[in-house]
Amino acid sequence: MTQSLTEDDDVLNALIATCDDLGIDLKRVIADMGLPAKILTAAQQFIPSHLFNCVLETIAANYHCRDLALHIASELQSPQLGLPTTVMALSNTVGTALNNASKYSAFYHDTSYWQHRISDTEVSLFKAASPFSSEHYRQRNLLGTAQMFLLLNSLSPHLWRPNKVGFSFPDPGVHFSKTFHTFFACDLLFDQAEDSISFAADYLEFHVSGSDINLLRGIENQTAVMKRLLLQDRNLVDQARLLINERLRFAHCTEAELAHFMEISSEQLRDELNRANISFTEILEQQICKRAKEYVKKYHAPIKLITSALMPENEDRLSHLMMNT
């Protein structure tokens, strides 16, 4: 996919355009949240952050705009979900695109990584729901689903017809449901166990319109080299920290997700960490605390905002960690 902007610039510009269209004073929103105005000129730092999540949720709540993410998705030049979707767009068929994307699941710019199930007649592309995504990061979660939906359509324009889309949150209401149905134009299911997009299995054989196998191989080779350089001479704990940090750029990370990214079982991960005299929770909290301090240093963000963004289920715990590390 040809892009004239970085992914983060595109998302920030889409947010700004959406606020202009809806009559929302984005600069006032940022100021009222206690964030500096410069955050709107630092796309590469702001967009892959929990502060962006908080801005989306604040706008959605204060301006009664539960379909905010769909407006943002409509303003994007192209879907911006990271390396997995880049390789999807360069693959030969939709089926190989899904398989190729699964190799880079840790690098989804979304609240969770996408997986797929295939039956005789239907494919279900899904991401696991969690309290973080379905409750605390609902707009970012919806933005990810909307972008994946747009990407699937772009792989074989005018040929793809979705069967249904599922959401891990309740129906947003009559007025907003209309926006949802207009955007997705298929059956919609709310309060589901996972966020999902389903379509006919025949679509797996469709040729990807922008396929470029040579460019795809070049990206995969370059990624493999970078991965070796990044992970060489690092023990399992350090590798775990790197992967957790990658996921914390967009949402959260669970033990099961980390094990998946490391291509081992949760039991194996737990055993390895026990041998290193550390637990997953300890590593996760350390990395969350590190990120919290970065938000303080870079943006002078209010502590209350940071704790509610990074550890909404236990804000006091994060406050304690920040004061004692």
PDB file of C-alpha atoms in Angstrom:
ATOM      1  CA  MET A   1       0.000   0.000   0.000  1.00  0.00           C
ATOM      2  CA  THR A   2       1.431   3.361  -1.011  1.00  0.00           C
ATOM      3  CA  GLN A   3       1.616   5.808   1.874  1.00  0.00           C
ATOM      4  CA  SER A   4       2.705   9.424   1.845  1.00  0.00           C
ATOM      5  CA  LEU A   5       2.587   9.640   5.638  1.00  0.00           C
ATOM      6  CA  THR A   6       3.843   7.491   8.469  1.00  0.00           C
ATOM      7  CA  GLU A   7       1.202   5.322  10.100  1.00  0.00           C
ATOM      8  CA  ASP A   8       1.156   7.484  13.223  1.00  0.00           C
ATOM      9  CA  ASP A   9       0.854  10.719  11.229  1.00  0.00           C
ATOM     10  CA  ASP A  10      -2.063   9.270   9.306  1.00  0.00           C
ATOM     11  CA  VAL A  11      -3.919   8.285  12.488  1.00  0.00           C
ATOM     12  CA  LEU A  12      -3.274  11.654  14.137  1.00  0.00           C
ATOM     13  CA  ASN A  13      -4.431  13.539  11.045  1.00  0.00           C
ATOM     14  CA  ALA A  14      -7.549  11.362  10.933  1.00  0.00           C
ATOM     15  CA  LEU A  15      -8.286  12.193  14.582  1.00  0.00           C
ATOM     16  CA  ILE A  16      -7.845  15.910  13.930  1.00  0.00           C
ATOM     17  CA  ALA A  17     -10.047  15.784  10.815  1.00  0.00           C
ATOM     18  CA  THR A  18     -12.731  13.836  12.686  1.00  0.00           C
ATOM     19  CA  CYS A  19     -12.800  16.354  15.525  1.00  0.00           C
ATOM     20  CA  ASP A  20     -13.070  19.210  13.025  1.00  0.00           C
ATOM     21  CA  ASP A  21     -15.966  17.482  11.251  1.00  0.00           C
ATOM     22  CA  LEU A  22     -17.794  16.796  14.521  1.00  0.00           C
ATOM     23  CA  GLY A  23     -17.179  20.255  15.958  1.00  0.00           C
ATOM     24  CA  ILE A  24     -14.952  18.977  18.754  1.00  0.00           C
ATOM     25  CA  ASP A  25     -12.200  21.259  20.048  1.00  0.00           C
ATOM     26  CA  LEU A  26      -9.380  18.712  20.259  1.00  0.00           C
ATOM     27  CA  LYS A  27      -6.900  21.210  21.684  1.00  0.00           C
ATOM     28  CA  ARG A  28      -9.339  22.010  24.488  1.00  0.00           C
ATOM     29  CA  VAL A  29      -9.826  18.300  25.178  1.00  0.00           C
ATOM     30  CA  ILE A  30      -6.056  17.847  25.443  1.00  0.00           C
ATOM     31  CA  ALA A  31      -5.713  20.863  27.747  1.00  0.00           C
ATOM     32  CA  ASP A  32      -8.600  19.810  29.993  1.00  0.00           C
ATOM     33  CA  MET A  33      -6.946  16.398  30.408  1.00  0.00           C
ATOM     34  CA  GLY A  34      -3.790  18.112  31.656  1.00  0.00           C
ATOM     35  CA  LEU A  35      -1.719  17.138  28.625  1.00  0.00           C
ATOM     36  CA  PRO A  36       0.604  19.539  26.783  1.00  0.00           C
ATOM     37  CA  ALA A  37      -0.414  20.933  23.377  1.00  0.00           C
ATOM     38  CA  LYS A  38       2.838  19.585  21.875  1.00  0.00           C
ATOM     39  CA  ILE A  39       1.403  16.075  22.090  1.00  0.00           C
ATOM     40  CA  LEU A  40      -0.512  16.838  18.881  1.00  0.00           C
ATOM     41  CA  THR A  41       2.756  17.438  17.044  1.00  0.00           C
ATOM     42  CA  ALA A  42       4.444  14.229  18.221  1.00  0.00           C
ATOM     43  CA  ALA A  43       2.497  11.576  16.331  1.00  0.00           C
ATOM     44  CA  GLN A  44       5.217   8.900  16.658  1.00  0.00           C
ATOM     45  CA  GLN A  45       5.039   9.177  20.448  1.00  0.00           C
ATOM     46  CA  PHE A  46       1.381  10.027  20.992  1.00  0.00           C
ATOM     47  CA  ILE A  47      -0.420   7.513  18.759  1.00  0.00           C
ATOM     48  CA  PRO A  48       1.344   4.367  20.090  1.00  0.00           C
ATOM     49  CA  SER A  49       0.470   5.292  23.679  1.00  0.00           C
ATOM     50  CA  HIS A  50      -2.175   4.853  26.325  1.00  0.00           C
ATOM     51  CA  LEU A  51      -2.605   8.629  26.341  1.00  0.00           C
ATOM     52  CA  PHE A  52      -4.096   8.358  22.858  1.00  0.00           C
ATOM     53  CA  ASN A  53      -6.472   5.705  24.214  1.00  0.00           C
ATOM     54  CA  CYS A  54      -7.507   8.093  26.990  1.00  0.00           C
ATOM     55  CA  VAL A  55      -8.110  10.941  24.562  1.00  0.00           C
ATOM     56  CA  LEU A  56     -10.389   8.725  22.464  1.00  0.00           C
ATOM     57  CA  GLU A  57     -12.357   7.553  25.498  1.00  0.00           C
ATOM     58  CA  THR A  58     -12.630  11.089  26.869  1.00  0.00           C
ATOM     59  CA  ILE A  59     -14.020  12.422  23.593  1.00  0.00           C
ATOM     60  CA  ALA A  60     -16.419   9.492  23.261  1.00  0.00           C
ATOM     61  CA  ALA A  61     -17.745  10.066  26.801  1.00  0.00           C
ATOM     62  CA  ASN A  62     -17.801  13.877  26.949  1.00  0.00           C
ATOM     63  CA  TYR A  63     -19.217  14.391  23.475  1.00  0.00           C
ATOM     64  CA  HIS A  64     -21.504  11.329  23.487  1.00  0.00           C
ATOM     65  CA  CYS A  65     -19.702   9.963  20.448  1.00  0.00           C
ATOM     66  CA  ARG A  66     -19.659   6.199  20.838  1.00  0.00           C
ATOM     67  CA  ASP A  67     -18.930   5.757  17.145  1.00  0.00           C
ATOM     68  CA  LEU A  68     -15.847   8.023  17.231  1.00  0.00           C
ATOM     69  CA  ALA A  69     -13.472   5.277  16.053  1.00  0.00           C
ATOM     70  CA  LEU A  70     -15.534   4.667  12.919  1.00  0.00           C
ATOM     71  CA  HIS A  71     -15.281   8.332  11.961  1.00  0.00           C
ATOM     72  CA  ILE A  72     -11.504   8.193  12.457  1.00  0.00           C
ATOM     73  CA  ALA A  73     -11.190   5.003  10.399  1.00  0.00           C
ATOM     74  CA  SER A  74     -13.120   6.663   7.564  1.00  0.00           C
ATOM     75  CA  GLU A  75     -10.588   9.520   7.495  1.00  0.00           C
ATOM     76  CA  LEU A  76      -7.497   7.300   7.174  1.00  0.00           C
ATOM     77  CA  GLN A  77      -5.565   7.111   3.922  1.00  0.00           C
ATOM     78  CA  SER A  78      -5.270   3.352   4.459  1.00  0.00           C
ATOM     79  CA  PRO A  79      -5.560   0.854   7.349  1.00  0.00           C
ATOM     80  CA  GLN A  80      -2.724   1.374   9.840  1.00  0.00           C
ATOM     81  CA  LEU A  81      -2.315  -1.791  11.885  1.00  0.00           C
ATOM     82  CA  GLY A  82       1.414  -2.381  11.648  1.00  0.00           C
ATOM     83  CA  LEU A  83       3.706  -4.996  10.121  1.00  0.00           C
ATOM     84  CA  PRO A  84       1.178  -7.876   9.985  1.00  0.00           C
ATOM     85  CA  THR A  85      -1.149  -5.920   7.737  1.00  0.00           C
ATOM     86  CA  THR A  86       1.736  -4.711   5.586  1.00  0.00           C
ATOM     87  CA  VAL A  87       2.663  -8.290   4.741  1.00  0.00           C
ATOM     88  CA  MET A  88      -1.010  -9.119   4.200  1.00  0.00           C
ATOM     89  CA  ALA A  89      -1.283  -6.416   1.546  1.00  0.00           C
ATOM     90  CA  LEU A  90       1.754  -7.810  -0.298  1.00  0.00           C
ATOM     91  CA  SER A  91       0.782 -11.503  -0.179  1.00  0.00           C
ATOM     92  CA  ASN A  92      -0.462 -13.525  -3.129  1.00  0.00           C
ATOM     93  CA  THR A  93      -3.900 -14.628  -1.903  1.00  0.00           C
ATOM     94  CA  VAL A  94      -6.082 -13.762   1.066  1.00  0.00           C
ATOM     95  CA  GLY A  95      -5.377 -17.188   2.572  1.00  0.00           C
ATOM     96  CA  THR A  96      -1.618 -16.719   2.428  1.00  0.00           C
ATOM     97  CA  ALA A  97      -2.094 -13.151   3.688  1.00  0.00           C
ATOM     98  CA  LEU A  98      -3.684 -14.425   6.908  1.00  0.00           C
ATOM     99  CA  ASN A  99      -0.961 -17.038   7.387  1.00  0.00           C
ATOM    100  CA  ASN A 100       1.792 -14.495   6.751  1.00  0.00           C
ATOM    101  CA  ALA A 101       0.284 -12.037   9.217  1.00  0.00           C
ATOM    102  CA  SER A 102       0.241 -14.680  11.962  1.00  0.00           C
ATOM    103  CA  LYS A 103       4.060 -14.755  11.897  1.00  0.00           C
ATOM    104  CA  TYR A 104       4.167 -11.188  13.233  1.00  0.00           C
ATOM    105  CA  SER A 105       1.287 -11.212  15.714  1.00  0.00           C
ATOM    106  CA  ALA A 106       3.202  -9.270  18.398  1.00  0.00           C
ATOM    107  CA  PHE A 107       3.420  -6.276  16.082  1.00  0.00           C
ATOM    108  CA  TYR A 108      -0.266  -5.537  15.552  1.00  0.00           C
ATOM    109  CA  HIS A 109      -1.046  -1.896  16.223  1.00  0.00           C
ATOM    110  CA  ASP A 110      -4.226  -2.913  17.992  1.00  0.00           C
ATOM    111  CA  THR A 111      -5.505  -3.853  21.434  1.00  0.00           C
ATOM    112  CA  SER A 112      -4.822  -7.533  20.744  1.00  0.00           C
ATOM    113  CA  TYR A 113      -3.455  -9.710  17.970  1.00  0.00           C
ATOM    114  CA  TRP A 114      -5.687 -11.109  15.224  1.00  0.00           C
ATOM    115  CA  GLN A 115      -6.094 -14.860  14.677  1.00  0.00           C
ATOM    116  CA  HIS A 116      -8.260 -16.828  12.271  1.00  0.00           C
ATOM    117  CA  ARG A 117     -10.410 -19.958  12.232  1.00  0.00           C
ATOM    118  CA  ILE A 118     -11.452 -21.706   9.028  1.00  0.00           C
ATOM    119  CA  SER A 119     -14.449 -24.008   8.551  1.00  0.00           C
ATOM    120  CA  ASP A 120     -15.750 -25.555   5.342  1.00  0.00           C
ATOM    121  CA  THR A 121     -17.781 -22.466   4.492  1.00  0.00           C
ATOM    122  CA  GLU A 122     -16.614 -19.570   6.648  1.00  0.00           C
ATOM    123  CA  VAL A 123     -13.517 -17.808   7.941  1.00  0.00           C
ATOM    124  CA  SER A 124     -13.576 -15.994  11.252  1.00  0.00           C
ATOM    125  CA  LEU A 125     -10.829 -13.450  11.847  1.00  0.00           C
ATOM    126  CA  PHE A 126     -10.847 -12.576  15.549  1.00  0.00           C
ATOM    127  CA  LYS A 127      -8.991 -10.963  18.427  1.00  0.00           C
ATOM    128  CA  ALA A 128      -9.521 -12.059  22.005  1.00  0.00           C
ATOM    129  CA  ALA A 129     -11.453  -9.652  24.201  1.00  0.00           C
ATOM    130  CA  SER A 130     -10.274  -8.552  27.627  1.00  0.00           C
ATOM    131  CA  PRO A 131     -11.511  -6.105  30.285  1.00  0.00           C
ATOM    132  CA  PHE A 132      -8.866  -3.711  29.005  1.00  0.00           C
ATOM    133  CA  SER A 133     -10.016  -3.677  25.406  1.00  0.00           C
ATOM    134  CA  SER A 134     -13.760  -4.149  25.814  1.00  0.00           C
ATOM    135  CA  GLU A 135     -14.124  -1.750  28.752  1.00  0.00           C
ATOM    136  CA  HIS A 136     -11.193   0.620  29.054  1.00  0.00           C
ATOM    137  CA  TYR A 137      -9.927   0.916  25.455  1.00  0.00           C
ATOM    138  CA  ARG A 138     -13.228   0.493  23.623  1.00  0.00           C
ATOM    139  CA  GLN A 139     -12.621   3.158  20.979  1.00  0.00           C
ATOM    140  CA  ARG A 140      -9.115   1.975  20.166  1.00  0.00           C
ATOM    141  CA  ASN A 141     -10.398  -1.571  20.033  1.00  0.00           C
ATOM    142  CA  LEU A 142     -13.172  -0.503  17.656  1.00  0.00           C
ATOM    143  CA  LEU A 143     -10.647   1.459  15.575  1.00  0.00           C
ATOM    144  CA  GLY A 144      -8.609  -1.718  15.130  1.00  0.00           C
ATOM    145  CA  THR A 145     -11.628  -3.749  14.068  1.00  0.00           C
ATOM    146  CA  ALA A 146     -12.719  -1.048  11.631  1.00  0.00           C
ATOM    147  CA  GLN A 147      -9.262  -0.925  10.062  1.00  0.00           C
ATOM    148  CA  MET A 148      -9.046  -4.696   9.686  1.00  0.00           C
ATOM    149  CA  PHE A 149     -12.453  -4.598   8.024  1.00  0.00           C
ATOM    150  CA  LEU A 150     -11.239  -1.928   5.587  1.00  0.00           C
ATOM    151  CA  LEU A 151      -8.045  -3.876   4.903  1.00  0.00           C
ATOM    152  CA  LEU A 152      -9.926  -7.060   4.027  1.00  0.00           C
ATOM    153  CA  ASN A 153     -12.023  -5.095   1.571  1.00  0.00           C
ATOM    154  CA  SER A 154      -8.943  -3.496   0.017  1.00  0.00           C
ATOM    155  CA  LEU A 155      -7.229  -6.839  -0.614  1.00  0.00           C
ATOM    156  CA  SER A 156      -9.720  -7.693  -3.374  1.00  0.00           C
ATOM    157  CA  PRO A 157     -11.840  -4.596  -4.020  1.00  0.00           C
ATOM    158  CA  HIS A 158     -15.489  -5.072  -5.016  1.00  0.00           C
ATOM    159  CA  LEU A 159     -15.275  -8.866  -4.524  1.00  0.00           C
ATOM    160  CA  TRP A 160     -15.358  -9.314  -0.751  1.00  0.00           C
ATOM    161  CA  ARG A 161     -18.677  -9.540   1.066  1.00  0.00           C
ATOM    162  CA  PRO A 162     -18.560  -9.885   4.865  1.00  0.00           C
ATOM    163  CA  ASN A 163     -21.001 -12.187   6.630  1.00  0.00           C
ATOM    164  CA  LYS A 164     -20.971 -10.579  10.061  1.00  0.00           C
ATOM    165  CA  VAL A 165     -18.902  -8.534  12.509  1.00  0.00           C
ATOM    166  CA  GLY A 166     -18.852  -9.211  16.251  1.00  0.00           C
ATOM    167  CA  PHE A 167     -17.988  -6.809  19.067  1.00  0.00           C
ATOM    168  CA  SER A 168     -16.975  -7.520  22.666  1.00  0.00           C
ATOM    169  CA  PHE A 169     -19.025  -4.595  23.982  1.00  0.00           C
ATOM    170  CA  PRO A 170     -22.759  -3.782  24.165  1.00  0.00           C
ATOM    171  CA  ASP A 171     -24.792  -2.240  21.373  1.00  0.00           C
ATOM    172  CA  PRO A 172     -23.979   1.503  21.573  1.00  0.00           C
ATOM    173  CA  GLY A 173     -27.594   2.514  21.014  1.00  0.00           C
ATOM    174  CA  VAL A 174     -30.007   3.333  18.208  1.00  0.00           C
ATOM    175  CA  HIS A 175     -28.344   6.487  16.905  1.00  0.00           C
ATOM    176  CA  PHE A 176     -24.888   4.959  16.936  1.00  0.00           C
ATOM    177  CA  SER A 177     -26.084   1.596  15.655  1.00  0.00           C
ATOM    178  CA  LYS A 178     -27.001   3.351  12.432  1.00  0.00           C
ATOM    179  CA  THR A 179     -23.383   4.502  12.011  1.00  0.00           C
ATOM    180  CA  PHE A 180     -22.158   0.978  12.743  1.00  0.00           C
ATOM    181  CA  HIS A 181     -24.489  -0.564  10.166  1.00  0.00           C
ATOM    182  CA  THR A 182     -23.576   2.053   7.552  1.00  0.00           C
ATOM    183  CA  PHE A 183     -19.854   1.448   8.059  1.00  0.00           C
ATOM    184  CA  PHE A 184     -19.891  -2.362   8.138  1.00  0.00           C
ATOM    185  CA  ALA A 185     -22.995  -3.036   6.001  1.00  0.00           C
ATOM    186  CA  CYS A 186     -23.511  -6.578   7.311  1.00  0.00           C
ATOM    187  CA  ASP A 187     -24.956  -8.411  10.316  1.00  0.00           C
ATOM    188  CA  LEU A 188     -23.605  -7.045  13.608  1.00  0.00           C
ATOM    189  CA  LEU A 189     -23.397  -8.951  16.904  1.00  0.00           C
ATOM    190  CA  PHE A 190     -22.681  -7.231  20.223  1.00  0.00           C
ATOM    191  CA  ASP A 191     -21.661  -8.539  23.666  1.00  0.00           C
ATOM    192  CA  GLN A 192     -19.600 -11.289  22.054  1.00  0.00           C
ATOM    193  CA  ALA A 193     -16.752 -13.245  23.662  1.00  0.00           C
ATOM    194  CA  GLU A 194     -14.360 -11.816  21.055  1.00  0.00           C
ATOM    195  CA  ASP A 195     -14.158  -9.163  18.380  1.00  0.00           C
ATOM    196  CA  SER A 196     -14.455 -10.782  14.978  1.00  0.00           C
ATOM    197  CA  ILE A 197     -15.016 -10.426  11.245  1.00  0.00           C
ATOM    198  CA  SER A 198     -16.494 -13.381   9.373  1.00  0.00           C
ATOM    199  CA  PHE A 199     -16.624 -14.012   5.636  1.00  0.00           C
ATOM    200  CA  ALA A 200     -17.025 -16.837   3.114  1.00  0.00           C
ATOM    201  CA  ALA A 201     -14.170 -19.342   2.897  1.00  0.00           C
ATOM    202  CA  ASP A 202     -14.117 -18.861  -0.889  1.00  0.00           C
ATOM    203  CA  TYR A 203     -12.493 -15.485  -0.283  1.00  0.00           C
ATOM    204  CA  LEU A 204      -9.288 -17.237   0.838  1.00  0.00           C
ATOM    205  CA  GLU A 205      -8.537 -18.055  -2.796  1.00  0.00           C
ATOM    206  CA  PHE A 206      -8.965 -14.472  -4.003  1.00  0.00           C
ATOM    207  CA  HIS A 207      -5.863 -12.810  -5.434  1.00  0.00           C
ATOM    208  CA  VAL A 208      -4.599  -9.802  -3.475  1.00  0.00           C
ATOM    209  CA  SER A 209      -4.759  -6.809  -5.801  1.00  0.00           C
ATOM    210  CA  GLY A 210      -1.541  -5.183  -4.536  1.00  0.00           C
ATOM    211  CA  SER A 211       0.474  -8.386  -4.266  1.00  0.00           C
ATOM    212  CA  ASP A 212       4.249  -7.976  -4.558  1.00  0.00           C
ATOM    213  CA  ILE A 213       6.075 -11.180  -3.628  1.00  0.00           C
ATOM    214  CA  ASN A 214       9.548  -9.712  -4.132  1.00  0.00           C
ATOM    215  CA  LEU A 215       8.833  -6.788  -1.832  1.00  0.00           C
ATOM    216  CA  LEU A 216       7.233  -9.139   0.674  1.00  0.00           C
ATOM    217  CA  ARG A 217      10.333 -11.356   0.738  1.00  0.00           C
ATOM    218  CA  GLY A 218      12.517  -8.309   1.188  1.00  0.00           C
ATOM    219  CA  ILE A 219      10.481  -7.143   4.182  1.00  0.00           C
ATOM    220  CA  GLU A 220      10.452 -10.627   5.714  1.00  0.00           C
ATOM    221  CA  ASN A 221      14.230 -10.998   5.284  1.00  0.00           C
ATOM    222  CA  GLN A 222      14.861  -7.578   6.760  1.00  0.00           C
ATOM    223  CA  THR A 223      12.550  -8.313   9.689  1.00  0.00           C
ATOM    224  CA  ALA A 224      14.296 -11.636  10.352  1.00  0.00           C
ATOM    225  CA  VAL A 225      17.703  -9.929  10.447  1.00  0.00           C
ATOM    226  CA  MET A 226      16.440  -7.202  12.782  1.00  0.00           C
ATOM    227  CA  LYS A 227      14.847  -9.808  15.036  1.00  0.00           C
ATOM    228  CA  ARG A 228      18.116 -11.768  15.286  1.00  0.00           C
ATOM    229  CA  LEU A 229      20.081  -8.620  16.090  1.00  0.00           C
ATOM    230  CA  LEU A 230      17.527  -7.544  18.666  1.00  0.00           C
ATOM    231  CA  LEU A 231      17.294 -10.875  20.465  1.00  0.00           C
ATOM    232  CA  GLN A 232      20.868 -12.131  20.251  1.00  0.00           C
ATOM    233  CA  ASP A 233      22.644 -12.435  23.591  1.00  0.00           C
ATOM    234  CA  ARG A 234      19.369 -11.749  25.420  1.00  0.00           C
ATOM    235  CA  ASN A 235      18.014 -14.220  27.929  1.00  0.00           C
ATOM    236  CA  LEU A 236      14.354 -15.184  28.129  1.00  0.00           C
ATOM    237  CA  VAL A 237      13.519 -12.500  30.694  1.00  0.00           C
ATOM    238  CA  ASP A 238      14.987  -9.748  28.532  1.00  0.00           C
ATOM    239  CA  GLN A 239      13.146 -11.094  25.501  1.00  0.00           C
ATOM    240  CA  ALA A 240       9.936 -11.091  27.525  1.00  0.00           C
ATOM    241  CA  ARG A 241      10.511  -7.453  28.461  1.00  0.00           C
ATOM    242  CA  LEU A 242      10.976  -6.484  24.823  1.00  0.00           C
ATOM    243  CA  LEU A 243       7.776  -8.190  23.745  1.00  0.00           C
ATOM    244  CA  ILE A 244       5.774  -6.764  26.644  1.00  0.00           C
ATOM    245  CA  ASN A 245       7.051  -3.289  25.795  1.00  0.00           C
ATOM    246  CA  GLU A 246       5.932  -3.728  22.204  1.00  0.00           C
ATOM    247  CA  ARG A 247       2.410  -4.639  23.290  1.00  0.00           C
ATOM    248  CA  LEU A 248       2.294  -1.871  25.915  1.00  0.00           C
ATOM    249  CA  ARG A 249       2.640   0.646  23.120  1.00  0.00           C
ATOM    250  CA  PHE A 250      -1.002  -0.022  22.265  1.00  0.00           C
ATOM    251  CA  ALA A 251      -2.796  -1.699  25.137  1.00  0.00           C
ATOM    252  CA  HIS A 252      -1.876  -4.483  27.538  1.00  0.00           C
ATOM    253  CA  CYS A 253      -0.230  -7.899  27.554  1.00  0.00           C
ATOM    254  CA  THR A 254      -1.338 -11.095  29.242  1.00  0.00           C
ATOM    255  CA  GLU A 255       0.744 -14.119  30.177  1.00  0.00           C
ATOM    256  CA  ALA A 256      -1.013 -16.192  27.510  1.00  0.00           C
ATOM    257  CA  GLU A 257      -0.272 -13.554  24.870  1.00  0.00           C
ATOM    258  CA  LEU A 258       3.389 -13.383  25.832  1.00  0.00           C
ATOM    259  CA  ALA A 259       3.693 -17.170  25.624  1.00  0.00           C
ATOM    260  CA  HIS A 260       2.088 -17.048  22.177  1.00  0.00           C
ATOM    261  CA  PHE A 261       4.544 -14.398  20.992  1.00  0.00           C
ATOM    262  CA  MET A 262       7.460 -16.449  22.331  1.00  0.00           C
ATOM    263  CA  GLU A 263       6.068 -19.613  20.692  1.00  0.00           C
ATOM    264  CA  ILE A 264       5.970 -21.615  23.907  1.00  0.00           C
ATOM    265  CA  SER A 265       3.139 -22.747  26.182  1.00  0.00           C
ATOM    266  CA  SER A 266       2.051 -20.723  29.205  1.00  0.00           C
ATOM    267  CA  GLU A 267       3.326 -23.544  31.415  1.00  0.00           C
ATOM    268  CA  GLN A 268       6.755 -23.444  29.753  1.00  0.00           C
ATOM    269  CA  LEU A 269       6.895 -19.675  30.113  1.00  0.00           C
ATOM    270  CA  ARG A 270       5.995 -19.927  33.787  1.00  0.00           C
ATOM    271  CA  ASP A 271       8.638 -22.599  34.380  1.00  0.00           C
ATOM    272  CA  GLU A 272      11.331 -20.555  32.622  1.00  0.00           C
ATOM    273  CA  LEU A 273      10.477 -17.437  34.616  1.00  0.00           C
ATOM    274  CA  ASN A 274      10.430 -19.422  37.863  1.00  0.00           C
ATOM    275  CA  ARG A 275      13.947 -20.628  37.097  1.00  0.00           C
ATOM    276  CA  ALA A 276      14.934 -16.984  36.679  1.00  0.00           C
ATOM    277  CA  ASN A 277      13.321 -16.168  40.052  1.00  0.00           C
ATOM    278  CA  ILE A 278      10.779 -13.782  38.588  1.00  0.00           C
ATOM    279  CA  SER A 279       7.092 -13.972  37.663  1.00  0.00           C
ATOM    280  CA  PHE A 280       5.183 -12.654  34.677  1.00  0.00           C
ATOM    281  CA  THR A 281       3.288 -10.243  36.935  1.00  0.00           C
ATOM    282  CA  GLU A 282       6.560  -8.810  38.264  1.00  0.00           C
ATOM    283  CA  ILE A 283       7.921  -8.220  34.768  1.00  0.00           C
ATOM    284  CA  LEU A 284       4.640  -6.741  33.562  1.00  0.00           C
ATOM    285  CA  GLU A 285       4.376  -4.367  36.506  1.00  0.00           C
ATOM    286  CA  GLN A 286       7.989  -3.286  36.078  1.00  0.00           C
ATOM    287  CA  GLN A 287       7.419  -2.448  32.425  1.00  0.00           C
ATOM    288  CA  ILE A 288       4.122  -0.695  33.120  1.00  0.00           C
ATOM    289  CA  CYS A 289       5.837   1.383  35.794  1.00  0.00           C
ATOM    290  CA  LYS A 290       8.640   2.240  33.377  1.00  0.00           C
ATOM    291  CA  ARG A 291       6.107   3.384  30.789  1.00  0.00           C
ATOM    292  CA  ALA A 292       4.220   5.410  33.391  1.00  0.00           C
ATOM    293  CA  LYS A 293       7.390   7.280  34.283  1.00  0.00           C
ATOM    294  CA  GLU A 294       8.023   7.971  30.592  1.00  0.00           C
ATOM    295  CA  TYR A 295       4.595   9.588  30.337  1.00  0.00           C
ATOM    296  CA  VAL A 296       5.461  11.779  33.314  1.00  0.00           C
ATOM    297  CA  LYS A 297       8.870  12.730  31.914  1.00  0.00           C
ATOM    298  CA  LYS A 298       7.857  13.308  28.283  1.00  0.00           C
ATOM    299  CA  TYR A 299       4.415  14.832  28.743  1.00  0.00           C
ATOM    300  CA  HIS A 300       4.134  15.815  32.400  1.00  0.00           C
ATOM    301  CA  ALA A 301       0.856  13.914  32.283  1.00  0.00           C
ATOM    302  CA  PRO A 302      -1.214  13.913  35.490  1.00  0.00           C
ATOM    303  CA  ILE A 303      -0.522  10.875  37.672  1.00  0.00           C
ATOM    304  CA  LYS A 304      -4.234  10.111  37.976  1.00  0.00           C
ATOM    305  CA  LEU A 305      -4.565  10.010  34.194  1.00  0.00           C
ATOM    306  CA  ILE A 306      -1.529   7.749  33.848  1.00  0.00           C
ATOM    307  CA  THR A 307      -2.621   5.250  36.478  1.00  0.00           C
ATOM    308  CA  SER A 308      -6.157   5.030  35.077  1.00  0.00           C
ATOM    309  CA  ALA A 309      -4.746   4.519  31.579  1.00  0.00           C
ATOM    310  CA  LEU A 310      -2.127   1.904  32.401  1.00  0.00           C
ATOM    311  CA  MET A 311      -3.592  -0.012  35.321  1.00  0.00           C
ATOM    312  CA  PRO A 312      -7.298   0.843  35.545  1.00  0.00           C
ATOM    313  CA  GLU A 313      -8.082  -2.248  37.591  1.00  0.00           C
ATOM    314  CA  ASN A 314      -5.599  -1.260  40.341  1.00  0.00           C
ATOM    315  CA  GLU A 315      -4.573   2.386  40.163  1.00  0.00           C
ATOM    316  CA  ASP A 316      -3.326   2.428  43.754  1.00  0.00           C
ATOM    317  CA  ARG A 317      -0.915  -0.393  42.941  1.00  0.00           C
ATOM    318  CA  LEU A 318       0.654   1.563  40.087  1.00  0.00           C
ATOM    319  CA  SER A 319       0.905   4.710  42.215  1.00  0.00           C
ATOM    320  CA  HIS A 320       2.742   2.657  44.838  1.00  0.00           C
ATOM    321  CA  LEU A 321       5.095   1.177  42.242  1.00  0.00           C
ATOM    322  CA  MET A 322       5.903   4.596  40.819  1.00  0.00           C
ATOM    323  CA  MET A 323       6.765   5.970  44.252  1.00  0.00           C
ATOM    324  CA  ASN A 324       8.893   3.002  45.273  1.00  0.00           C
ATOM    325  CA  THR A 325      10.943   2.179  42.174  1.00  0.00           C
TER     326      THR A 325
END
